[in-house]
Short mmCIF file of C-alpha atoms in Angstrom, two decimals:
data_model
loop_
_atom_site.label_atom_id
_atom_site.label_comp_id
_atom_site.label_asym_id
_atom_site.label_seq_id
_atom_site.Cartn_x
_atom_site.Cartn_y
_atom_site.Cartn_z
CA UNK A 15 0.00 0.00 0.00
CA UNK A 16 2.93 2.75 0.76
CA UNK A 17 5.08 1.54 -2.54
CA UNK A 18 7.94 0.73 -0.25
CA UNK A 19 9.27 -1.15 2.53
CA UNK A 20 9.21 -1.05 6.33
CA UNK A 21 12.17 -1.37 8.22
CA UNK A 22 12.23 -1.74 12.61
CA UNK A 23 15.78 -0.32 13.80
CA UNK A 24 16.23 -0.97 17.00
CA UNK A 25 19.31 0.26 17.61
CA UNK A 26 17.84 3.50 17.01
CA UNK A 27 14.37 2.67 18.01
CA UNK A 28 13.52 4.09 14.64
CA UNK A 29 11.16 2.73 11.79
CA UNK A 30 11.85 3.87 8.61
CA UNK A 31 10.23 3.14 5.04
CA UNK A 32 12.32 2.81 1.55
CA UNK A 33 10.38 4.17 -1.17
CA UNK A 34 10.63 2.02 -4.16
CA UNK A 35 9.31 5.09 -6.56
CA UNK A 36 12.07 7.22 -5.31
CA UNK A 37 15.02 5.04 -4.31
CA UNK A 38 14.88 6.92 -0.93
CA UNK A 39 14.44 6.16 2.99
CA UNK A 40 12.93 8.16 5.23
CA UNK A 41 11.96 8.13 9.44
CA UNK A 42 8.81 7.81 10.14
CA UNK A 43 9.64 7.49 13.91
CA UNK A 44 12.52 7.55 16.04
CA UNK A 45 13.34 6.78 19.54
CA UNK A 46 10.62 3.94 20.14
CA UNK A 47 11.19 2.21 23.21
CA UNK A 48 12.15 -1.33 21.67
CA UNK A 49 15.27 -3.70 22.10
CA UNK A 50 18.18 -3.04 19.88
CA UNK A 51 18.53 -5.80 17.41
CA UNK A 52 16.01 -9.37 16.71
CA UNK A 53 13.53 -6.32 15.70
CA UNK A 54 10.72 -7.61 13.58
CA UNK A 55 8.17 -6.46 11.04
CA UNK A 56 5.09 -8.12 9.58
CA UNK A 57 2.64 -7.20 7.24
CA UNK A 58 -0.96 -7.86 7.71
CA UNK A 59 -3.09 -8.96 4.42
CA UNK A 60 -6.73 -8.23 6.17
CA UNK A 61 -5.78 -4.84 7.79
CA UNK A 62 -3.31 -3.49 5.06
CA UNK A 63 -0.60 -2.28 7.95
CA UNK A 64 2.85 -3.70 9.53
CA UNK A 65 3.19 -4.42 12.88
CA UNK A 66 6.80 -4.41 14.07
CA UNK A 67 8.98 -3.45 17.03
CA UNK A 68 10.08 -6.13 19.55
CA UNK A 69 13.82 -6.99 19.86
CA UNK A 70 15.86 -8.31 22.70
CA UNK A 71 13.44 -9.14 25.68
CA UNK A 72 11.21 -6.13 24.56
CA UNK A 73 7.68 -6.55 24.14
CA UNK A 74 7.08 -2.98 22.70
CA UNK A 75 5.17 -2.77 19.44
CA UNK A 76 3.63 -0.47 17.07
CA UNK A 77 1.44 -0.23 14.24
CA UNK A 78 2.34 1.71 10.70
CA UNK A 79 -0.41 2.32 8.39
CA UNK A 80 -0.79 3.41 4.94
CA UNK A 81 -0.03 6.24 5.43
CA UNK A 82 3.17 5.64 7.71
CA UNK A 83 1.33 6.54 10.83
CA UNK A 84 3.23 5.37 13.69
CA UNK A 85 0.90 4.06 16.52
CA UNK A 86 1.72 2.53 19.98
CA UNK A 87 -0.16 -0.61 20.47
CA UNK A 88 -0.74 -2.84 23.93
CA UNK A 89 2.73 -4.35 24.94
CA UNK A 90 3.34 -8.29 24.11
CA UNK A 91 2.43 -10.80 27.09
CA UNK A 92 5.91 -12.48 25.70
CA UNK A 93 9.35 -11.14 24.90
CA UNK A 94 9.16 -10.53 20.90
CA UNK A 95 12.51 -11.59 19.71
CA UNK A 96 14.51 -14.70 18.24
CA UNK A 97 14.06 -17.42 20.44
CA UNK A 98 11.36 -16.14 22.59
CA UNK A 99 8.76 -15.67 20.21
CA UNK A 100 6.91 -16.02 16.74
CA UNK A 101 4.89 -13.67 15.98
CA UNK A 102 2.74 -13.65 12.24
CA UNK A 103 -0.66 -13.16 11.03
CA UNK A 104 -4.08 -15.24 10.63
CA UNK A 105 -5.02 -14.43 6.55
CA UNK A 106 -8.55 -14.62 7.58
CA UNK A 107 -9.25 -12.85 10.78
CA UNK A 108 -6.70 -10.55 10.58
CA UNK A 109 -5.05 -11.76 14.45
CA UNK A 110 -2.02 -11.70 14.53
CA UNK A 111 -0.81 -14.89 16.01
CA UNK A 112 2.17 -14.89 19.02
CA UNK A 113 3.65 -17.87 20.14
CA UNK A 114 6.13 -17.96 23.09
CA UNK A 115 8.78 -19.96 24.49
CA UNK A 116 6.79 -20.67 27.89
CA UNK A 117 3.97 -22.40 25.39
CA UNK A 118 1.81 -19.86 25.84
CA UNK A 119 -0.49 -18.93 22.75
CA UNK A 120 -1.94 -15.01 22.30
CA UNK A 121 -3.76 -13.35 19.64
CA UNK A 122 -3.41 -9.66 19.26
CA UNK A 123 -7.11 -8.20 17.54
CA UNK A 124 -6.28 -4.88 15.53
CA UNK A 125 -9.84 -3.86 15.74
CA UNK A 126 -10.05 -3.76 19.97
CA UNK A 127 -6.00 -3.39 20.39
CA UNK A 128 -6.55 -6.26 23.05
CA UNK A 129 -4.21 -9.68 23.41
CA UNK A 130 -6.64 -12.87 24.01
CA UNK A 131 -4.74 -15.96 25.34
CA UNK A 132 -5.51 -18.77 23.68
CA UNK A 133 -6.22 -22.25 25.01
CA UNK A 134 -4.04 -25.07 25.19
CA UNK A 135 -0.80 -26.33 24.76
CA UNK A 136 -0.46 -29.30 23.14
CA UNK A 137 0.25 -27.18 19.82
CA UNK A 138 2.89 -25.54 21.17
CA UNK A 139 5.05 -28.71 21.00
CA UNK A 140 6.57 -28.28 17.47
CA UNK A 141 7.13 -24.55 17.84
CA UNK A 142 9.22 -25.12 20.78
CA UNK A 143 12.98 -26.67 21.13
CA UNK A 144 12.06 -28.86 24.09
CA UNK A 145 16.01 -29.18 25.20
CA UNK A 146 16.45 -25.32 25.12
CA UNK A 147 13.31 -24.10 26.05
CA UNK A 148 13.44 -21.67 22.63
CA UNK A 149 11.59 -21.01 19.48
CA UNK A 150 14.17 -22.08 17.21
CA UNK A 151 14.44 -23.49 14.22
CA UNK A 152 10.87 -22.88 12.42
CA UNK A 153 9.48 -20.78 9.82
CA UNK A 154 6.18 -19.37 9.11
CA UNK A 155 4.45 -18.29 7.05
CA UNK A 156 -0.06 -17.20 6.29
CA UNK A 157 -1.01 -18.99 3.21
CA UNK A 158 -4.39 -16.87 2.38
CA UNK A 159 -5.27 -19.21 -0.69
CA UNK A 160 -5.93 -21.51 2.03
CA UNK A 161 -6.70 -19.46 4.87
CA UNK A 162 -4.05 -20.96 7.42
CA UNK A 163 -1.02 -20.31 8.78
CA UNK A 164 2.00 -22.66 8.23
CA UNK A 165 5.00 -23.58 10.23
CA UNK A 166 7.79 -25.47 8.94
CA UNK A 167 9.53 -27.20 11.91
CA UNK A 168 13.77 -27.98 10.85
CA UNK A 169 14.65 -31.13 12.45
CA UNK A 170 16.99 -32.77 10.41
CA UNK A 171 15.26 -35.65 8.46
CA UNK A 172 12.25 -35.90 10.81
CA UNK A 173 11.56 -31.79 10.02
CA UNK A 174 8.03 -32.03 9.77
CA UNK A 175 4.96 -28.96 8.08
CA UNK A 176 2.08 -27.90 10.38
CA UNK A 177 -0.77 -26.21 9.07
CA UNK A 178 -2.94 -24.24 11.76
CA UNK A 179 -6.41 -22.56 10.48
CA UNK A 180 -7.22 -20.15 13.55
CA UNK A 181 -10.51 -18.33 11.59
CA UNK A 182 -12.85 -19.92 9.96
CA UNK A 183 -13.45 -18.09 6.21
CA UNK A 184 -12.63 -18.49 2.59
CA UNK A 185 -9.84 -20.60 1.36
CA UNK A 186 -9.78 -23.65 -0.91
CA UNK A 187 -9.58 -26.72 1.41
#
């Protein structure tokens, strides 16, 4: 929607935002209270905005829009870094989906700006490194042709694909 691309600088607590058109970068805020590096940035399909701060053990985030407004949302339940966290987006609802290293599961809903804990734990079990206690080792991904959210879990030969639908909606099954 802005042409461009978001980036979360920690070290500098700034987010700025390339413009493709123009081959320039400019701040759109600086001085965020965030961690300095493991900073993070998604985009949301449903909502048409980014989400991104996060870093270290922070749990600071904010929202850009369109427009690259800068708001402060509700602060994480979980440390939003590598290794303490995944955080992506539900191609249906919208959520955006947080998984943490203690196995807890939270949804953050753009339209109240509240976190919801989710119930459960038992999915939590391929997301986490059991030995290390960490979210390691997994990629994700919302796959909106579906509606669900993947997760690719890197285990050597036993690496194993879950799919997770967390809205019901459109999507091919």
């Amino acid at each position: 929607e802005m042409g461009g691309l978001i980036l979360v600088n920690g070290g500098s607590g700034g987010i700025l935002f390339y413009n493709e058109s123009t081959g320039q970068w400019s701040e759109l805020a600086r001085n965020l209270p965030m961690g300095e590096y493991s900073n993070f940035a998604t985009y949301n399909p449903v909502y048409k905005v980014v989400v991104g701060g996060g870093g270290l053990s922070a749990t600071n985030i904010y929202k850009i829009d369109r427009f690259g407004n800068v708001t402060t949302l509700p602060n994480s339940p979980v440390p939003l870094n590598y290794m303490q966290s995944l955080f992506t987006v539900d191609p249906v609802s919208g959520d955006y989906l947080v998984f943490g290293s203690d196995g807890s599961f939270w949804t953050l809903n753009l339209t109240t700006n509240t976190w919801t804990r989710q119930p459960g734990s038992n999915f939590f079990d391929p997301v986490n490194d059991i030995t290390y206690g960490h979210v390691i080792q997994v990629v994700h991904a919302p796959v909106s042709t579906y509606g669900v959210t993947m997760f690719v879990k890197f285990n050597g030969s036993a690496s194993t694909v879950y799919l997770y639908k967390h809205a019901p909606g459109t999507g091919t099954p």
